Short mmCIF file of C-alpha atoms in Angstrom, two decimals:
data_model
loop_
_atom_site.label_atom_id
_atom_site.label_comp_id
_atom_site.label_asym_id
_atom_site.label_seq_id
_atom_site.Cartn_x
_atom_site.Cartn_y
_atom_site.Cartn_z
CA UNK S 1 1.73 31.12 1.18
CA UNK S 2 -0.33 33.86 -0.83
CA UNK S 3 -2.71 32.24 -3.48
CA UNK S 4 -1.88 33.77 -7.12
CA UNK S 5 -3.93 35.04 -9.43
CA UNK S 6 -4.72 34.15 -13.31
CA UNK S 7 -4.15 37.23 -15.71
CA UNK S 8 -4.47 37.84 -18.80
CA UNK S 9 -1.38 39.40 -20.97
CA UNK S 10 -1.26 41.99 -23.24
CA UNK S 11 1.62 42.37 -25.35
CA UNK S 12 3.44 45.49 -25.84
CA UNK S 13 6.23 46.77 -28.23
CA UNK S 14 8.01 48.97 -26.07
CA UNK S 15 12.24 48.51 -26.17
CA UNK S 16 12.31 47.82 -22.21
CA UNK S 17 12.32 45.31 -20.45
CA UNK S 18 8.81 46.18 -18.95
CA UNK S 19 5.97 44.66 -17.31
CA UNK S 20 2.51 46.94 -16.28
CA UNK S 21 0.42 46.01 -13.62
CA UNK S 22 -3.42 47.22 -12.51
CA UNK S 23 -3.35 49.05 -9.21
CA UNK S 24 -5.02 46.28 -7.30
CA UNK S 25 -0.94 44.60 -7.70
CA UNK S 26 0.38 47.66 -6.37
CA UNK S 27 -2.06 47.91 -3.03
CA UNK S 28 -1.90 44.03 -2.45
CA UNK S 29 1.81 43.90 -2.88
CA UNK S 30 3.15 47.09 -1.93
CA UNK S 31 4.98 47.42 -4.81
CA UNK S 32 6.30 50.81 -5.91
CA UNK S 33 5.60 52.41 -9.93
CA UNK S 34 8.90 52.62 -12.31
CA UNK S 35 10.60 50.63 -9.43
CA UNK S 36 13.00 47.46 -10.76
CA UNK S 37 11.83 44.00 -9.58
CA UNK S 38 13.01 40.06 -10.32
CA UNK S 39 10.40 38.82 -12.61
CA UNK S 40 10.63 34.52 -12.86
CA UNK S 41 9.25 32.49 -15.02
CA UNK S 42 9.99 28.75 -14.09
CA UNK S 43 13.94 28.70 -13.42
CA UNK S 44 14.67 31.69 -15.38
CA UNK S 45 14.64 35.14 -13.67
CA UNK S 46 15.00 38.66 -15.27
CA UNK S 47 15.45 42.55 -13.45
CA UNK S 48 12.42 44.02 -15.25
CA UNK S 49 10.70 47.68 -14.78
CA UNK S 50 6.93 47.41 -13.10
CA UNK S 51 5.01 50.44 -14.01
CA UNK S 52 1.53 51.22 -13.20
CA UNK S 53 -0.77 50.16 -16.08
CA UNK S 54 -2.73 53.25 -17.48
CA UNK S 55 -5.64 51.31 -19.27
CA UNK S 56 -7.01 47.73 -19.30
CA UNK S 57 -8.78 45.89 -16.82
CA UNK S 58 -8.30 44.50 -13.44
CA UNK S 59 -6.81 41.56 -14.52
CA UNK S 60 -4.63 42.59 -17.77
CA UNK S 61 -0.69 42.83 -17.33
CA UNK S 62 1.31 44.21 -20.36
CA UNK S 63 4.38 42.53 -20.93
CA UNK S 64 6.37 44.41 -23.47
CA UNK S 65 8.03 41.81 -26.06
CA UNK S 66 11.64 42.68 -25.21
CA UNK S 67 10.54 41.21 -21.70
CA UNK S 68 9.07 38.28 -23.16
CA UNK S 69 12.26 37.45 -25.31
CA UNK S 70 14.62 37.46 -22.17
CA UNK S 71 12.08 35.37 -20.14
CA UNK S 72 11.84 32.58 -23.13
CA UNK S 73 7.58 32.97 -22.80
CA UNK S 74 5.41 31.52 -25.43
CA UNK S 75 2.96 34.28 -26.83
CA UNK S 76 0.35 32.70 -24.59
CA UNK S 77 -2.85 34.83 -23.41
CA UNK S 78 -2.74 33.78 -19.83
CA UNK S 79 -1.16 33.05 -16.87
CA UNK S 80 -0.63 32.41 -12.74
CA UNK S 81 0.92 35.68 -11.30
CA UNK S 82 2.32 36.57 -7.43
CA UNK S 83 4.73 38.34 -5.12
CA UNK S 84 6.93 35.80 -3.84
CA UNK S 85 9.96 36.87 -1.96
CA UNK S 86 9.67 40.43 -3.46
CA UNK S 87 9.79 38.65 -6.74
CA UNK S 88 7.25 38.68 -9.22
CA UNK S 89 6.23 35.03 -10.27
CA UNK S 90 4.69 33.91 -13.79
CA UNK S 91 3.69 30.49 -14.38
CA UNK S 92 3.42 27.81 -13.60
CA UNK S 93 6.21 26.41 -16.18
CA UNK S 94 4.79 22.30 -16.22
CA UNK S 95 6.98 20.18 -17.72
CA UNK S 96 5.98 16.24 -19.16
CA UNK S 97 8.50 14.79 -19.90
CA UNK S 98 8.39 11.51 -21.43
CA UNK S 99 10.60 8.45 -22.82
CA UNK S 100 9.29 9.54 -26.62
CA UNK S 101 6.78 12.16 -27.98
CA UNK S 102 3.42 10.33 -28.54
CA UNK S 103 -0.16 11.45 -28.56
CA UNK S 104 -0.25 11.84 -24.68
CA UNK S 105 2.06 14.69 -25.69
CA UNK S 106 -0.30 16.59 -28.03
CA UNK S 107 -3.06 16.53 -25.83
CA UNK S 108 -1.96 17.82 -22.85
CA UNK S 109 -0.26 20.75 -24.57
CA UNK S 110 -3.34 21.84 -25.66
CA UNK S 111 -5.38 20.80 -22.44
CA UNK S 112 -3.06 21.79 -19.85
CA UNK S 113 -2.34 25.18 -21.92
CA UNK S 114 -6.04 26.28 -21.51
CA UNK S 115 -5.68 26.37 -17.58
CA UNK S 116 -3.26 29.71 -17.83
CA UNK S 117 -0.14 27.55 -17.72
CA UNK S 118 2.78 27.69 -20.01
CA UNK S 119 3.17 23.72 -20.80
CA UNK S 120 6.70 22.32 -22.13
CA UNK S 121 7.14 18.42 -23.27
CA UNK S 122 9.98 17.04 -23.73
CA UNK S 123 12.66 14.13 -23.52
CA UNK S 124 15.26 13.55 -20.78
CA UNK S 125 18.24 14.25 -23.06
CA UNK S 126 16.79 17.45 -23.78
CA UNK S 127 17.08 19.24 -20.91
CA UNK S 128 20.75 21.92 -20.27
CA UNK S 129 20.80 22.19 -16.84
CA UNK S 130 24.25 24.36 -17.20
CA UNK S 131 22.04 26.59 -19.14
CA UNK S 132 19.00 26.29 -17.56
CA UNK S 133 17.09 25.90 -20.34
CA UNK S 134 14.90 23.14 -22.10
CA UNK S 135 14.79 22.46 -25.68
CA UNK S 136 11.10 21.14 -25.94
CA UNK S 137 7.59 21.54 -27.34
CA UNK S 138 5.19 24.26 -26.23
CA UNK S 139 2.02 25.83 -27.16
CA UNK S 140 2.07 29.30 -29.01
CA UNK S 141 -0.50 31.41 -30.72
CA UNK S 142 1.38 32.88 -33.80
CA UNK S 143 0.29 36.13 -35.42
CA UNK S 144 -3.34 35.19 -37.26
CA UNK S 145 -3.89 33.63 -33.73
CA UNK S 146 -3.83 30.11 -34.06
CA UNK S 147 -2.24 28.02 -31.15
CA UNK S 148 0.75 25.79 -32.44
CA UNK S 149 3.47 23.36 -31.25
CA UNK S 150 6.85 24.99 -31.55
CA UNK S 151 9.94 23.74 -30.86
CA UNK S 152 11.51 26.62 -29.20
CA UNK S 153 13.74 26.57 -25.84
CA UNK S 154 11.99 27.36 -22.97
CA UNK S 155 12.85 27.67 -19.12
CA UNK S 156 13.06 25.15 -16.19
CA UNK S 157 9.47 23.86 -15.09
CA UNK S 158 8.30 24.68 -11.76
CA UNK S 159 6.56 21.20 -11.67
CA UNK S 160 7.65 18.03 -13.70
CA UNK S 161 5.38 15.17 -14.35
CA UNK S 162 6.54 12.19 -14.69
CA UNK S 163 5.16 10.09 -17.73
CA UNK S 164 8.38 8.18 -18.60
CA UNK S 165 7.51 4.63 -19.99
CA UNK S 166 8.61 2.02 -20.60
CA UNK S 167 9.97 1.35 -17.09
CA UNK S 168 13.41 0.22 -18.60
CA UNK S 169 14.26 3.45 -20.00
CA UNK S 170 14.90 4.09 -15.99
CA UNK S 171 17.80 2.44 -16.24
CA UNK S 172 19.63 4.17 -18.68
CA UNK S 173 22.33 6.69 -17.82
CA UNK S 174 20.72 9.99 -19.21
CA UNK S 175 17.58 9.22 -17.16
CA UNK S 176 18.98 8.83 -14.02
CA UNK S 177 20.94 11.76 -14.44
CA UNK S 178 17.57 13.53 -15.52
CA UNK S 179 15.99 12.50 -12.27
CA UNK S 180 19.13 13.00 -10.14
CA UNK S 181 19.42 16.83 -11.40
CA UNK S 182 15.67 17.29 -10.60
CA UNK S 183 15.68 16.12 -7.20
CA UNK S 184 19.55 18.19 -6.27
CA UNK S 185 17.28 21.51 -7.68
CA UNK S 186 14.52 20.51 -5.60
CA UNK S 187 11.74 20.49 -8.75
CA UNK S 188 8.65 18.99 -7.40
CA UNK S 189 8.04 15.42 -9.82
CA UNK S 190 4.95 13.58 -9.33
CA UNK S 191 4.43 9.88 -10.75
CA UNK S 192 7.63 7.94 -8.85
CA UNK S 193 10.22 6.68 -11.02
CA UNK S 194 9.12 3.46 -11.10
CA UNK S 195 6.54 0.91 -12.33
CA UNK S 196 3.63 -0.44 -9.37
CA UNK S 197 4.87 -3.80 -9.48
CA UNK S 198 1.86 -6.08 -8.94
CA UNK S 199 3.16 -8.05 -5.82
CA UNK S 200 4.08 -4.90 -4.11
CA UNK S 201 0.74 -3.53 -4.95
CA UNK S 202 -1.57 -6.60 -3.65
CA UNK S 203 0.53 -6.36 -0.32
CA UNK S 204 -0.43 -2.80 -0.05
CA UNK S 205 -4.30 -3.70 -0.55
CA UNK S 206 -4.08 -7.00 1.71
CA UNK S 207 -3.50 -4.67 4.58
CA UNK S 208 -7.11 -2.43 3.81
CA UNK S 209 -9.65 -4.59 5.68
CA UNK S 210 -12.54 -3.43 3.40
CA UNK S 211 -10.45 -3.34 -0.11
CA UNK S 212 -9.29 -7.04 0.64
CA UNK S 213 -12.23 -8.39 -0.01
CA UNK S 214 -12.72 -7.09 -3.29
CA UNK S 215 -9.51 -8.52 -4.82
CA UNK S 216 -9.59 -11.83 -6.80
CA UNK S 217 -7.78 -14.52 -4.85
CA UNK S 218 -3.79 -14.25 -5.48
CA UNK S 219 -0.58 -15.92 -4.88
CA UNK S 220 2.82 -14.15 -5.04
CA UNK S 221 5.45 -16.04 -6.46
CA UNK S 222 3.29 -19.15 -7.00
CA UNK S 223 4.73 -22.98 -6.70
CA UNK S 224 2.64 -25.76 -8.54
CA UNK S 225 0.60 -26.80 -5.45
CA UNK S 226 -0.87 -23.70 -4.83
CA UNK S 227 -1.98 -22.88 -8.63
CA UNK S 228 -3.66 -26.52 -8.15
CA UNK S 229 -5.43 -25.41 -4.96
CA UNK S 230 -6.31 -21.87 -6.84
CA UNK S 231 -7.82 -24.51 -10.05
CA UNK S 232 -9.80 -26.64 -7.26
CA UNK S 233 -12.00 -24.05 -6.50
CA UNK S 234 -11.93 -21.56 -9.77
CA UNK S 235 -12.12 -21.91 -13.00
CA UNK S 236 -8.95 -20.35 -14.27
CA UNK S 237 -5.91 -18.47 -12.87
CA UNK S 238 -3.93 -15.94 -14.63
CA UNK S 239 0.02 -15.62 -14.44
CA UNK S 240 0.24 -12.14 -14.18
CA UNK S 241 3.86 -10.57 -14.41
CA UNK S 242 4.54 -8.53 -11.76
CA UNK S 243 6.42 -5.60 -13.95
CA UNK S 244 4.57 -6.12 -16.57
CA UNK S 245 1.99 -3.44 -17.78
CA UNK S 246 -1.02 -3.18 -20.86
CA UNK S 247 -1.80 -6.87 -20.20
CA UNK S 248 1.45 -8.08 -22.14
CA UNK S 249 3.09 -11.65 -20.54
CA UNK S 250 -0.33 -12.84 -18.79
CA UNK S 251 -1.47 -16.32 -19.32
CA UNK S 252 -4.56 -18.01 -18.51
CA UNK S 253 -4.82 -21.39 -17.46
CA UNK S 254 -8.07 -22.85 -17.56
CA UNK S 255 -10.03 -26.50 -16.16
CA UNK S 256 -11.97 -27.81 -18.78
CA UNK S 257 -15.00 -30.42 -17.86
CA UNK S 258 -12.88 -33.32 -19.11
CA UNK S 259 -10.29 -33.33 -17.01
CA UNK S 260 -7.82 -31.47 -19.32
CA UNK S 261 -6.42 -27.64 -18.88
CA UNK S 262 -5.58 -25.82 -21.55
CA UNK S 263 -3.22 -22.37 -21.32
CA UNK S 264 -3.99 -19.22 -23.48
CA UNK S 265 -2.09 -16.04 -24.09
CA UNK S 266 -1.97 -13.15 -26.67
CA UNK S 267 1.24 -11.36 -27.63
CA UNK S 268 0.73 -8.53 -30.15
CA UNK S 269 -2.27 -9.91 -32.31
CA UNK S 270 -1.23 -13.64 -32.39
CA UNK S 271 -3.09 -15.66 -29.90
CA UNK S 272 -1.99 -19.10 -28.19
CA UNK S 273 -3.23 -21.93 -27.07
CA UNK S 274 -1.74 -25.15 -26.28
CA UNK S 275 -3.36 -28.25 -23.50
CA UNK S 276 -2.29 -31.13 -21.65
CA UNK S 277 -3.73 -33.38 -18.93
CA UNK S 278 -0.56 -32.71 -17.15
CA UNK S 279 -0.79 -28.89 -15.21
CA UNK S 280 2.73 -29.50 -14.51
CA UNK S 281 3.71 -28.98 -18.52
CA UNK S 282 1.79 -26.28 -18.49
CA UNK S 283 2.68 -24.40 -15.61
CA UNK S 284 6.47 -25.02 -16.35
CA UNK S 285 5.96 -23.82 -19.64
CA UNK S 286 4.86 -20.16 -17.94
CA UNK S 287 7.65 -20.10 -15.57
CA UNK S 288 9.96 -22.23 -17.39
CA UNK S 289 11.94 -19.11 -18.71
CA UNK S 290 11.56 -16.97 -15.53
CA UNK S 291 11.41 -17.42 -11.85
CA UNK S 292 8.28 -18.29 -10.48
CA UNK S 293 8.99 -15.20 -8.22
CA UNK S 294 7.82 -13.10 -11.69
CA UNK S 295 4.77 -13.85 -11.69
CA UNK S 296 1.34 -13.22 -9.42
CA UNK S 297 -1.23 -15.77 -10.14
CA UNK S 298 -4.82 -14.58 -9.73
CA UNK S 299 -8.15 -16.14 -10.05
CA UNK S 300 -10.67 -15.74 -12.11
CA UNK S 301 -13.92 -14.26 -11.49
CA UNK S 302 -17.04 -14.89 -12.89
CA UNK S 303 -17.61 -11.22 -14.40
CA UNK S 304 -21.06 -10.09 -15.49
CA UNK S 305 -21.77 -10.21 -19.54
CA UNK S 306 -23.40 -7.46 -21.57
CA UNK S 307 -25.04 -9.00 -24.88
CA UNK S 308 -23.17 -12.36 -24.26
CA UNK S 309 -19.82 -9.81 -23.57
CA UNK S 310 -17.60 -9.50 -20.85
CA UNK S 311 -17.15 -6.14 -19.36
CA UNK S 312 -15.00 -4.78 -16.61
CA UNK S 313 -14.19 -0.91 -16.15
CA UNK S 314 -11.63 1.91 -16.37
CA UNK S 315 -11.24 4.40 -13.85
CA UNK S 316 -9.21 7.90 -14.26
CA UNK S 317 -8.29 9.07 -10.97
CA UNK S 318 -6.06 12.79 -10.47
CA UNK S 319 -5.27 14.68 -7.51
CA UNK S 320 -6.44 18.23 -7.27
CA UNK S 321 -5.46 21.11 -5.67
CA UNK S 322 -5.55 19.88 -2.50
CA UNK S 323 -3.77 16.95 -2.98
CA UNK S 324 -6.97 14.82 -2.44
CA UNK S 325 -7.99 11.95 -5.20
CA UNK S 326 -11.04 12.79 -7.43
CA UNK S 327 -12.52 10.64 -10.19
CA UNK S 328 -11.61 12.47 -13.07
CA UNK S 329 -13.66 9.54 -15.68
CA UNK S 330 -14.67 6.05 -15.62
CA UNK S 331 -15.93 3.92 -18.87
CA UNK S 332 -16.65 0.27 -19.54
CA UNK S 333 -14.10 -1.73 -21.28
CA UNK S 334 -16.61 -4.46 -23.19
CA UNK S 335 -14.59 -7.29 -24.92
CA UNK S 336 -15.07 -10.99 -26.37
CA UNK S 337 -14.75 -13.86 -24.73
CA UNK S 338 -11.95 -15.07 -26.78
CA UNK S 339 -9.89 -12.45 -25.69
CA UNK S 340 -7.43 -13.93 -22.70
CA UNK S 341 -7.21 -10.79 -20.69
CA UNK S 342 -9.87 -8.06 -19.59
CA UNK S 343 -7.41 -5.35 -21.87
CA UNK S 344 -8.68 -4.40 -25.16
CA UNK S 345 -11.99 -4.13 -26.32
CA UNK S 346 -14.12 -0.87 -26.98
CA UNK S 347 -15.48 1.72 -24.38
CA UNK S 348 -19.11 2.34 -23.77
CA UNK S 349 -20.07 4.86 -20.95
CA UNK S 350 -20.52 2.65 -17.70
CA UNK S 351 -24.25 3.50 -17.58
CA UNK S 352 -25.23 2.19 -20.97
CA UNK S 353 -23.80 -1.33 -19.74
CA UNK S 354 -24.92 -1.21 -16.07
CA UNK S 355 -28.56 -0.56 -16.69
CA UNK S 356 -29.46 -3.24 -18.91
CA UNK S 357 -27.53 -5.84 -16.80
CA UNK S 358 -28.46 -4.54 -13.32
CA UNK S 359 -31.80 -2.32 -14.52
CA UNK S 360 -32.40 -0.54 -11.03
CA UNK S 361 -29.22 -1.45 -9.38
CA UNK S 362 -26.81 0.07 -11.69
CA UNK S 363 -27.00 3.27 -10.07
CA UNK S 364 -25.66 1.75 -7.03
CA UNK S 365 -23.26 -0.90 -8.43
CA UNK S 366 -21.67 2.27 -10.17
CA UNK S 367 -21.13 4.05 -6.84
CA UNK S 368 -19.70 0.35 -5.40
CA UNK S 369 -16.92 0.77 -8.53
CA UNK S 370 -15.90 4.75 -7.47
CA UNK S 371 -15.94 4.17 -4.23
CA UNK S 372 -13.47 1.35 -3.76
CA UNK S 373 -11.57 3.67 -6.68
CA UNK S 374 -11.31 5.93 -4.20
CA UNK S 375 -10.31 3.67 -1.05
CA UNK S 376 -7.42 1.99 -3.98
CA UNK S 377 -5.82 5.14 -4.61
CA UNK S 378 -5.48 6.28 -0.95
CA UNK S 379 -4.24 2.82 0.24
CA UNK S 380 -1.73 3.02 -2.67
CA UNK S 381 -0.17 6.26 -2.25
CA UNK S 382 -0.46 6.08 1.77
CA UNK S 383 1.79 3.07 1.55
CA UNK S 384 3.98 3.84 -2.01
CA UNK S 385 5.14 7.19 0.18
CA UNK S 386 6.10 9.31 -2.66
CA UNK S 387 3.92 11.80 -5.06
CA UNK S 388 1.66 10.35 -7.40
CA UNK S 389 -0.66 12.77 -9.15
CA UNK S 390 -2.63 10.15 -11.42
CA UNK S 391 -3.46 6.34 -11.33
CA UNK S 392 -5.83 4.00 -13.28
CA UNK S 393 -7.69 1.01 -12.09
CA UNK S 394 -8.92 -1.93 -13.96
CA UNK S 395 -12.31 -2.83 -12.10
CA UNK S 396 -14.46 -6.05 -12.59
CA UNK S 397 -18.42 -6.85 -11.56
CA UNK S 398 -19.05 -9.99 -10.99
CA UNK S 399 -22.94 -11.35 -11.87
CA UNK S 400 -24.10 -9.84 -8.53
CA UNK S 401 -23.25 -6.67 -8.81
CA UNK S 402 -20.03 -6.64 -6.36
CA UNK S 403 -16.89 -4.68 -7.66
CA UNK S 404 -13.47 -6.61 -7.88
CA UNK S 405 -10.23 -4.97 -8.54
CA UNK S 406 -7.89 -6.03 -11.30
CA UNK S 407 -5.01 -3.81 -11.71
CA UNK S 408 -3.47 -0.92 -10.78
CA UNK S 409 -2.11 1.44 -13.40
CA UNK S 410 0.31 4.13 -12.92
CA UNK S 411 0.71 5.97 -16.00
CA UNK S 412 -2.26 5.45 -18.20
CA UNK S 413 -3.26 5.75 -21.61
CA UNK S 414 -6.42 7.86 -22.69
CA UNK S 415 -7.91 5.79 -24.82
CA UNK S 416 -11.12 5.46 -22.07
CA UNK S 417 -11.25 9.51 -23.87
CA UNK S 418 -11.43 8.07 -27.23
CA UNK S 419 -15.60 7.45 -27.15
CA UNK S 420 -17.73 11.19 -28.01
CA UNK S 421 -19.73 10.70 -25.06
CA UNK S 422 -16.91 10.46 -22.73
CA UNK S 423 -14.81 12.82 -24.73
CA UNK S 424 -15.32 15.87 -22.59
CA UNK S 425 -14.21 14.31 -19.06
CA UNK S 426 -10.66 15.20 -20.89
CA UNK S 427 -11.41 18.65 -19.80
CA UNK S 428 -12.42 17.36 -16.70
CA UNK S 429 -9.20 15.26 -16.06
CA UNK S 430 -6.83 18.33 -16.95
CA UNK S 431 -8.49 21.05 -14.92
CA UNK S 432 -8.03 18.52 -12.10
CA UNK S 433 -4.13 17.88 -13.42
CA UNK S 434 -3.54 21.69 -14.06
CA UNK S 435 -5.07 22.45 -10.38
CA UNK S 436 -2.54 19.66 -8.89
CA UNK S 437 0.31 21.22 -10.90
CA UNK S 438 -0.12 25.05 -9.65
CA UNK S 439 -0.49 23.47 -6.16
CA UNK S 440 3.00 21.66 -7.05
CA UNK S 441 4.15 24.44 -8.02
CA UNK S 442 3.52 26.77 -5.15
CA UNK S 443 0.95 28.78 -7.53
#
């Protein structure tokens, strides 16, 4: 498949539809001046002139505006071109499409955009697939050459990905329809349909010899015997449940010195507690309302502290454009010791809270963290079989310095973005994203 090339576009007023290419296009391609050609531009193709281009640089097209207008193209300033087919190609069209416009949205618009694509959000139920057309939100420069979000319809994408949460929007009708119509047109979608449920995920790891030994101790599906073996020999287990996602639904269950356990858990801001000398109250109290088969009970782990803190840390992960994982950011999560879960907190970059807890060997308990990153991610997608462009993991050190994984996330937030000094691995994170997308694409 021939590689494509980023241009820039100048835009024309001439009343054809008319595109004009440097000679280098006509030599590489073979393509002939004033002849007619398919020009596409995600699903939407139009017959356009291609002329030889009689000033500009190497890597200038004109596009006249009539030619825009048919194609449904933001006023962008640059793009993906090639000969496919003995079509002309423009893109790539990425669509996000999500379960409701948020932040996520607003950001990658404008991050994505800057990597020469044309980027489209939008919501299941907005997408005509009799029309072929998307009624969404994309980036434009208008006339005093500002970029803004417009609401404007725009073609088919050449790549959809997937950030659709909650997972129970998946099962309503409009969704699956979404999804159904995306796979019957063949539109490459990354991030599966689905959320990594945490039992399914822990039986992926088991199987990696050298990641099982950096996972807390767990039982799927526990009974009341086993959490009491888990207490005998830790200090507190978590009931994790296994669709659940941003820490919500976890209790702890803790062993205090006297004999009596005491069970903790946070929902919104309201915190929990209740104890009994009796773990049977307690753990029927958890499972009471559910199946026991909800829930994966893990054990704690006596995590490092930073100023009397706990810490554990976030790791961004994308594919590039060779489908291989890279480490696209990673920042420490540092949170009180009330708090019942290892979510929350506020994000320091992972070097200001390594060195003064491990002085010289932060360097290499750092590289212990991305490197079993890296060994997570390719055990997950080697066994989840379908196309996953992103994942973030929840990563513990314990007070030796050895990493422990704690979750699995498949569609993350940004907030690890949110501190200045970590800011800029956003641009890091979408060149990787927009490299993965072309290659999606076939750009």
């Amino acid at each position: 498949m021939s590689r494509s090339t980023r241009v820039h576009i100048q835009w024309t007023n001439k009343s054809a539809d008319e595109l004009a290419l440097p000679s280098a296009f006509f030599t590489r391609w073979g393509l002939k001046d004033g002849q007619t050609y398919v020009v596409q531009v995600g699903g939407r193709s139009v017959k356009a002139v291609i002329r030889l281009a009689k000033e500009g640089n190497s890597s200038t097209i004109q596009l006249s505006r009539m030619l825009q207008k048919k194609l449904l193209l933001p006023s962008i300033q640059s793009l993906h071109m090639k000969y496919q087919n003995g079509s002309l190609r423009l893109g790539p069209v990425i669509g996000i499409v999500y379960a409701r416009i948020t932040d996520h949205s607003g950001l990658m618009l404008r991050h994505l955009s800057s990597h020469a694509n044309v980027v489209v959000s939008f919501l299941p139920n907005e997408v005509n697939w009799s029309t072929g057309l998307i009624h969404g939100r994309s980036l434009s420069r208008n006339t005093t050459g500002e970029n803004r979000v417009n609401r404007q319809a725009l073609p088919i994408p050449d790549v959809i990905y997937n950030r659709i949460v909650p997972y129970k929007v998946y099962e309503r009708p409009h969704v699956r329809q979404f999804l159904q119509k995306a796979r019957t047109r063949r539109i490459p979608l990354f991030n599966p349909p689905f959320i990594f449920r945490k039992d399914t995920i822990h039986q992926y790891l088991m199987k990696h010899a050298s990641i099982r030994s950096h996972l807390p101790a767990s039982v799927i599906a526990p009974t009341l015997t086993q959490v009491t073996q888990l207490l005998a020999s830790h200090q507190a287990v978590f009931f994790k449940p296994v669709t659940g996602s941003q820490g919500k639904g976890i209790y702890k269950i803790k062993k205090g010195v006297d004999g009596i356990f005491s069970k903790e858990a946070r929902f919104n801001k309201r915190y929990m507690v209740s104890s009994s000398k009796d773990l049977s109250k307690l753990y029927h109290e958890v499972v009471g309302k559910h199946t026991r088969a909800a829930y994966l009970v893990q054990a704690d782990v006596q995590l490092a502290k930073f100023n009397n803190d706990f810490f554990d840390f976030r790791v961004h992960l994308f594919k590039d454009g060779k489908h291989k994982w890279q480490i696209s950011a990673i920042g420490a999560n540092v949170f009180g010791s009330e708090n019942v879960t290892t979510h929350g907190g506020w994000i320091k970059p992972v070097q200001e809270v390594l060195k003064p807890v491990f002085g010289a060997k932060a360097t290499m308990v750092e590289k212990g963290i991305l490197a079993l990153s890296l060994q997570v991610a390719n055990q997950v997608t080697k066994c989840i079989k379908q196309p996953v462009g992103e994942v973030a993991l929840d990563i513990g050190v314990d007070q030796k310095g050895k990493a422990w994984l704690f979750e699995v996330n498949s569609k993350p937030g940004l907030h690890i973005y949110k501190h200045w000094k970590i800011k800029d691995r956003l641009n890091h994170s979408t060149t990787l994203l927009a490299e993965h997308c072309r290659a999606q694409a076939g750009f």
